[in-house]
Short mmCIF file of C-alpha atoms in Angstrom, two decimals:
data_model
loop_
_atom_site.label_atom_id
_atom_site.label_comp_id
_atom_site.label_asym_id
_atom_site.label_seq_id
_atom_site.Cartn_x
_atom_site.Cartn_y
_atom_site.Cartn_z
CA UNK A 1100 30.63 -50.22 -14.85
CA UNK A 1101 30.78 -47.36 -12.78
CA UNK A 1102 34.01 -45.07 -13.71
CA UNK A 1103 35.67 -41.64 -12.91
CA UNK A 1104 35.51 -40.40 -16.48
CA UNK A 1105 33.35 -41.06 -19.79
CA UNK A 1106 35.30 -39.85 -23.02
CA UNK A 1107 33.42 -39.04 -26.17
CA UNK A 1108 34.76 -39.59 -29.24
CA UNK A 1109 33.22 -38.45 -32.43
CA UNK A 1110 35.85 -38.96 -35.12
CA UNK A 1111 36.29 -40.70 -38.32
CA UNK A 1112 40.18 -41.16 -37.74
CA UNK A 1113 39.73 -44.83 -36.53
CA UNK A 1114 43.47 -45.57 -37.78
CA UNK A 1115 44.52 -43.38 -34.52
CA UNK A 1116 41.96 -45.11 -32.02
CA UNK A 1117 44.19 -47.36 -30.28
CA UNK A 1118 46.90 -44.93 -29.66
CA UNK A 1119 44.50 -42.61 -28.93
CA UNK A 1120 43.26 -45.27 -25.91
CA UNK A 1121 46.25 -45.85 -24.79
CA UNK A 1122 47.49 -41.64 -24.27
CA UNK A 1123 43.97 -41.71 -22.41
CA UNK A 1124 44.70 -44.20 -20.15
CA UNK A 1125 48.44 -42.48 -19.24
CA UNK A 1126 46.50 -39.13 -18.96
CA UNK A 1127 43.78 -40.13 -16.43
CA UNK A 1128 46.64 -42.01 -14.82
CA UNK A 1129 45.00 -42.57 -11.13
CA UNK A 1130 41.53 -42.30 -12.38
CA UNK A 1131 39.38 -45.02 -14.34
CA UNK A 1132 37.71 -43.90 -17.85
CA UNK A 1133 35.78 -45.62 -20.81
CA UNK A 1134 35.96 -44.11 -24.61
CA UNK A 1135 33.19 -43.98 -26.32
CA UNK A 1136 33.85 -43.86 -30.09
CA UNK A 1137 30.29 -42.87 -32.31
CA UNK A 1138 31.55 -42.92 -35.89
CA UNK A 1139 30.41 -44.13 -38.94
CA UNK A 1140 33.69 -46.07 -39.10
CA UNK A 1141 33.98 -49.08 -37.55
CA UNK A 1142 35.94 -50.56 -34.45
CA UNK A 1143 39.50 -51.16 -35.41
CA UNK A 1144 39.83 -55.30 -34.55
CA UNK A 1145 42.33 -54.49 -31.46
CA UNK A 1146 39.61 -52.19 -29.83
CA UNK A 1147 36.81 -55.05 -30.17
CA UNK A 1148 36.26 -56.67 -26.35
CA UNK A 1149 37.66 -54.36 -24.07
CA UNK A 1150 35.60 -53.67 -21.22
CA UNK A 1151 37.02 -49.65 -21.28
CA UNK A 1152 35.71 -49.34 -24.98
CA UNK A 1153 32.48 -48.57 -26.35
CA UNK A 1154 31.06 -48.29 -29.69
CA UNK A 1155 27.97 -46.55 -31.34
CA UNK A 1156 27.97 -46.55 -35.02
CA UNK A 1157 26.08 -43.31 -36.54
CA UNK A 1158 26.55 -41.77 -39.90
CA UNK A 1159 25.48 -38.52 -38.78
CA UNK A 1160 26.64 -35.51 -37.79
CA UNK A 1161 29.74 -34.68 -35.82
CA UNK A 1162 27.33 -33.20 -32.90
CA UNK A 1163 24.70 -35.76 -33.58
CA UNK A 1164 27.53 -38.32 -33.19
CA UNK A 1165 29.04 -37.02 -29.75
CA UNK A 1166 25.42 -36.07 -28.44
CA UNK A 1167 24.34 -39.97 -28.87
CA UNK A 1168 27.80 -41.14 -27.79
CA UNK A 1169 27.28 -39.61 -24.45
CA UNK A 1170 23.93 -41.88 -24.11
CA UNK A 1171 26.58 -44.68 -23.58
CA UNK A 1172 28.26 -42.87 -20.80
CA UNK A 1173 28.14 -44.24 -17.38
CA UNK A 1174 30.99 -41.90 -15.70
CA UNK A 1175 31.09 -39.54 -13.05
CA UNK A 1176 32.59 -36.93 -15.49
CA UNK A 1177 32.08 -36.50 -18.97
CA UNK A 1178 34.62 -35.10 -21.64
CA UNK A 1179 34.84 -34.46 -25.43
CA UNK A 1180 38.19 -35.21 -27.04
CA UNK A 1181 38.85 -35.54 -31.03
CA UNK A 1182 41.31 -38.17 -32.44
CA UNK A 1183 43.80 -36.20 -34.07
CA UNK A 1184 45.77 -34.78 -31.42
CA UNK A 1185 48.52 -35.76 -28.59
CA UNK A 1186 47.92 -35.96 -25.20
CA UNK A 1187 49.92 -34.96 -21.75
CA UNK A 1188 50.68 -37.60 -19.68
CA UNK A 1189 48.71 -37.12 -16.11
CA UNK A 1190 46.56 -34.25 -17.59
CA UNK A 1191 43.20 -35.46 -17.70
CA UNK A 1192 43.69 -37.19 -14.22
CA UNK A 1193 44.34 -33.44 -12.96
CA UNK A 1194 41.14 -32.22 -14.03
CA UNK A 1195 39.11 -34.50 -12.88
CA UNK A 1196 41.09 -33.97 -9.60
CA UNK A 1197 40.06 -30.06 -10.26
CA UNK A 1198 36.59 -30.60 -11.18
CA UNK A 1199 35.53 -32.45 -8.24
CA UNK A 1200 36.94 -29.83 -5.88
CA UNK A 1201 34.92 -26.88 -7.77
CA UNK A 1202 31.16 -26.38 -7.80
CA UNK A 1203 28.47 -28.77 -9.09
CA UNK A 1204 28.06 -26.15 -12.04
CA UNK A 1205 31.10 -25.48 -12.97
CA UNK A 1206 33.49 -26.99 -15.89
CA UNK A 1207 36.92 -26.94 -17.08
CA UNK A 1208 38.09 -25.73 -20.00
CA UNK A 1209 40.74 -28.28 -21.13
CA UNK A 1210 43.63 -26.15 -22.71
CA UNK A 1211 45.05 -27.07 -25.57
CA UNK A 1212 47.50 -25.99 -28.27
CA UNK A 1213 47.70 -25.73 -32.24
CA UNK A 1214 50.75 -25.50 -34.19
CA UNK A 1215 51.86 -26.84 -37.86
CA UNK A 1216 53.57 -30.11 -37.04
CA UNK A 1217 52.59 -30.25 -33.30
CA UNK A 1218 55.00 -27.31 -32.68
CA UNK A 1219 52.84 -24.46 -31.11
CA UNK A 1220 53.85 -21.65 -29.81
CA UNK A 1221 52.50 -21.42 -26.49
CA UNK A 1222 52.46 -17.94 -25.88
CA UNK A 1223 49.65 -17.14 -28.66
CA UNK A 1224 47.45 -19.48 -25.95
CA UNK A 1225 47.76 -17.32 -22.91
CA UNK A 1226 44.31 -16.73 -20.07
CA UNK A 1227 42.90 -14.80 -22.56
CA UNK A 1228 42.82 -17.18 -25.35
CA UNK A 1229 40.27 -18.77 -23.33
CA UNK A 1230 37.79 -16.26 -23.38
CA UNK A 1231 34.93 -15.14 -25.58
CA UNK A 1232 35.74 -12.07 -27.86
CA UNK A 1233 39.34 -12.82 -28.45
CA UNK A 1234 37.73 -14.72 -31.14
CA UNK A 1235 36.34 -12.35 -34.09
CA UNK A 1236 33.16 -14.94 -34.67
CA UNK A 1237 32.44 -14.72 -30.94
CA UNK A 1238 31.87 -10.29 -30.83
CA UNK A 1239 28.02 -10.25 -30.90
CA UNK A 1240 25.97 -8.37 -28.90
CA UNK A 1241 24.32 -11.58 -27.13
CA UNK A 1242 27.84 -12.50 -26.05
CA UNK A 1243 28.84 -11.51 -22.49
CA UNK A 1244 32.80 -10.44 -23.38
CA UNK A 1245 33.43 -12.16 -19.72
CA UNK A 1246 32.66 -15.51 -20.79
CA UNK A 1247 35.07 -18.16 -21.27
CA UNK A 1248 34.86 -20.02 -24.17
CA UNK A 1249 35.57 -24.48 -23.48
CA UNK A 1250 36.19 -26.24 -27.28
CA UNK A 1251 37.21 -29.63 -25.08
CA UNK A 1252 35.40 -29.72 -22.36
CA UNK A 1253 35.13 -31.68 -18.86
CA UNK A 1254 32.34 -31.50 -16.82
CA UNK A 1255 30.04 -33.97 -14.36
CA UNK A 1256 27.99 -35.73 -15.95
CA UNK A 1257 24.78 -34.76 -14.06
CA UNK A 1258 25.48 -31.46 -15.06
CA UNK A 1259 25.77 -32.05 -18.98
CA UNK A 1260 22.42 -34.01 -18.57
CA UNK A 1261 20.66 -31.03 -17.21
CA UNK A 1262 22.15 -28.87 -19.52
CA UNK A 1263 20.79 -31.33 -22.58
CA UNK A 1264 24.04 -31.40 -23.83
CA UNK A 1265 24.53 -29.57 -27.20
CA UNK A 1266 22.35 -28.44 -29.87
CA UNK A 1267 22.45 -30.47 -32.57
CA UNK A 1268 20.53 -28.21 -34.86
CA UNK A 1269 24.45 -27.29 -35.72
CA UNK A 1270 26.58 -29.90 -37.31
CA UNK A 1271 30.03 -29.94 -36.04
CA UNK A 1272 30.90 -29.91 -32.36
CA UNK A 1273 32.35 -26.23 -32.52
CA UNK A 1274 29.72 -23.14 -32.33
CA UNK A 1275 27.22 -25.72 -30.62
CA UNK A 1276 29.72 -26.09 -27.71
CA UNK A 1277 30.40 -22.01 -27.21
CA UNK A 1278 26.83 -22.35 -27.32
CA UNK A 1279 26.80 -25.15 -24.42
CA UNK A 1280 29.53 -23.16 -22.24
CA UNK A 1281 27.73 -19.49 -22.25
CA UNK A 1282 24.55 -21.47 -21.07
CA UNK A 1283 26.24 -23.13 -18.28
CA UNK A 1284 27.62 -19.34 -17.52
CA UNK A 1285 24.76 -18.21 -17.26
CA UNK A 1286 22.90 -20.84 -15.12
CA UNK A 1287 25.99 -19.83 -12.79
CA UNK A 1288 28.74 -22.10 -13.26
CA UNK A 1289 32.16 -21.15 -14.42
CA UNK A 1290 34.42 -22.24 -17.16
CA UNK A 1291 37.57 -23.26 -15.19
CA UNK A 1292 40.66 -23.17 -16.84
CA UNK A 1293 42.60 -26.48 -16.76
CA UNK A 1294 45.97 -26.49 -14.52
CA UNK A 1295 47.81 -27.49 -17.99
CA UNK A 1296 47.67 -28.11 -21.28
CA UNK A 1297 45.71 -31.65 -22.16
CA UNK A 1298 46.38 -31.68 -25.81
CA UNK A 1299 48.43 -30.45 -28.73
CA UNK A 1300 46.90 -30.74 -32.08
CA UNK A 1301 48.11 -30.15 -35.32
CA UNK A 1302 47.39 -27.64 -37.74
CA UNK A 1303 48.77 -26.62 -41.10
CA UNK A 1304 47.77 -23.32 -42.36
CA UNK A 1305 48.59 -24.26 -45.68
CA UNK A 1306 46.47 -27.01 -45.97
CA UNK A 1307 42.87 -27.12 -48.05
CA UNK A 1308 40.27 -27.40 -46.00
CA UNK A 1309 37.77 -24.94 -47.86
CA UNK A 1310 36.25 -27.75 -49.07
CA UNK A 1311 36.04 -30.00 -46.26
CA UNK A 1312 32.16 -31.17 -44.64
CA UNK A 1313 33.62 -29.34 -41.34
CA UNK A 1314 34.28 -25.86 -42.83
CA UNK A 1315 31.23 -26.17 -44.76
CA UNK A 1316 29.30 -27.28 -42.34
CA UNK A 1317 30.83 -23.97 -40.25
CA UNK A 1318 30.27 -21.29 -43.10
CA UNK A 1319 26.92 -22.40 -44.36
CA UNK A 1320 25.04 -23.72 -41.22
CA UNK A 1321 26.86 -23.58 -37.77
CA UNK A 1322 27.98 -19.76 -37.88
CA UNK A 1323 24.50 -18.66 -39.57
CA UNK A 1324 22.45 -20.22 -36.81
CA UNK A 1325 24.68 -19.09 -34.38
CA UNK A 1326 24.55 -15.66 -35.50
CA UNK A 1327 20.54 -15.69 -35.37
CA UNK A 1328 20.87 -16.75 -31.76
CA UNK A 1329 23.96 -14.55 -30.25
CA UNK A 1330 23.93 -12.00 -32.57
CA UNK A 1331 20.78 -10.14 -31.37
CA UNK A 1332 20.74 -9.49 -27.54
CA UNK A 1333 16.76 -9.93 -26.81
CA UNK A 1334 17.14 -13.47 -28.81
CA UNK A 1335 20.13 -14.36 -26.54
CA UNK A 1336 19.17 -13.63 -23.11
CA UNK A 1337 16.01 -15.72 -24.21
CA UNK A 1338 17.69 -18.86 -25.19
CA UNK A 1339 16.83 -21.44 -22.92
CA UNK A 1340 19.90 -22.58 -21.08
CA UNK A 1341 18.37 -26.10 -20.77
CA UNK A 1342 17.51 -27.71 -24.28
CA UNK A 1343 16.09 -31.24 -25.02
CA UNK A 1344 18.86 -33.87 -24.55
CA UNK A 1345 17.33 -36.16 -27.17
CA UNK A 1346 17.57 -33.61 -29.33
CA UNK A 1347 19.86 -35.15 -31.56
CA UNK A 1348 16.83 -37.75 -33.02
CA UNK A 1349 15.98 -34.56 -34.97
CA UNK A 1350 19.27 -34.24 -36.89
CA UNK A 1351 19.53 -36.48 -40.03
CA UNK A 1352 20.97 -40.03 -39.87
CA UNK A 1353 23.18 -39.88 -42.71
CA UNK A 1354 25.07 -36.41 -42.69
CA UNK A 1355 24.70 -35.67 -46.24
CA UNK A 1356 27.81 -32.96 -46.60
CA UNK A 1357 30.39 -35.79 -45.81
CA UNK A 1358 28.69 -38.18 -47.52
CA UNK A 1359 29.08 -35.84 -50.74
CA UNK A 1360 32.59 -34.92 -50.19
CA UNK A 1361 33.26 -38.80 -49.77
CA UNK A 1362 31.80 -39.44 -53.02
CA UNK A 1363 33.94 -36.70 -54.52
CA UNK A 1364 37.33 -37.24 -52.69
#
């Protein structure tokens, strides 16, 4: 099946699956696209046998989970969305509309928004948000202030294959993709920003995360390793801007931090 757009899911929110499909759908609007859920949950019954829906079961990581997700993707583009947030109607079809007029290289930032109960306020997500060190974990010496910085992400396909995709030697997709975007920067391409907002997600700064497998994954792994990369100069510029594409055979099967918290919860 040859389509415009491949869209990697790796979430654990299979409740939200099917709506998720069908705000897909609206958003690429004049453009075909296949979701690709990798989970260790399983395909909700309404989702089984339609010919725009694949499934990869994997008990892994988050990044392990996207990175073998996009195995299964046969489009001319390639995105990352997560399944907890809303999208805009005609949104994704506009950057795929964007992407194929830019350069080979280059990818689109997707913009989104976060705001307790959906209700953001947009002004905190201005140009700038988009860029490197207006984010306090992203001041290190190995990172160019100029960058942009692309948390969902659309890009060709092609491209992400030569890249190799994102490390997987971090767990969430998160550090691993600033890590993916300032390597594509630096082969040449440019982080476009989309022409609107895609999403709107959620947040509630109240709520208790601290003990989540995400924000431990973040505090104790993802943010370390980072930091040994990106936080010396030398090290940086000396990061190889391709990496192994299969790399994701090296992470653990089972992702044992969610597994604990599961067992716990």
């Amino acid at each position: 099946m040859s389509v415009d757009m491949s869209i990697v899911v790796p979430g654990i929110r299979s409740d939200r699956w099917s709506k998720l499909r069908e705000q897909i759908i609206r958003s690429c609007n004049r453009h075909s696209c296949e979701v690709i859920f990798c989970s260790s949950k399983p395909l909700p019954n309404e989702l089984v046998g339609l010919s725009d829906v694949k499934h990869i079961l994997d008990h892994g990581s988050p990044a392990r989970c996207f990175q073998h997700g996009s195995m299964a993707a046969e489009g001319e583009m390639i995105a990352l969305l997560s399944d907890d947030g809303v999208l805009f109607e005609g949104a994704l079809s506009a950057c795929i509309d964007q992407l194929r007029a830019a350069d080979q290289k280059d990818l689109v930032a997707m913009r989104y928004t976060e705001g307790q109960g959906f209700r953001a306020n947009m002004s905190d997500f201005v140009d700038s948000y988009w860029t490197a060190w207006h984010h306090a974990d992203q001041r290190l010496p190995g990172v160019d202030p100029s960058w942009r910085v692309c948390m969902i992400f659309m890009m060709r396909r092609s491209q992400f294959l030569w890249l190799g995709g994102v490390d997987c030697a971090f767990e969430h997709v998160n550090m691993n993709l600033h890590d993916m975007a300032y390597r594509a920067q630096r082969a040449g391409g440019r982080v476009l920003l989309s022409p609107s907002f895609v999403a709107m997600y959620d947040w509630d700064p109240n709520r208790n995360e601290h003990n989540s497998p995400v924000i431990q994954a973040y505090h104790r792994n993802d943010l370390p390793l980072f930091h040994s990369i990106y936080g010396d100069l030398a090290i940086a510029a000396s990061r190889p801007i391709q990496i192994e594409y299969d790399n994701w055979r090296s992470s653990p099967e089972v992702w044992q931090r969610r597994l604990s918290f599961e067992s716990v919860s």
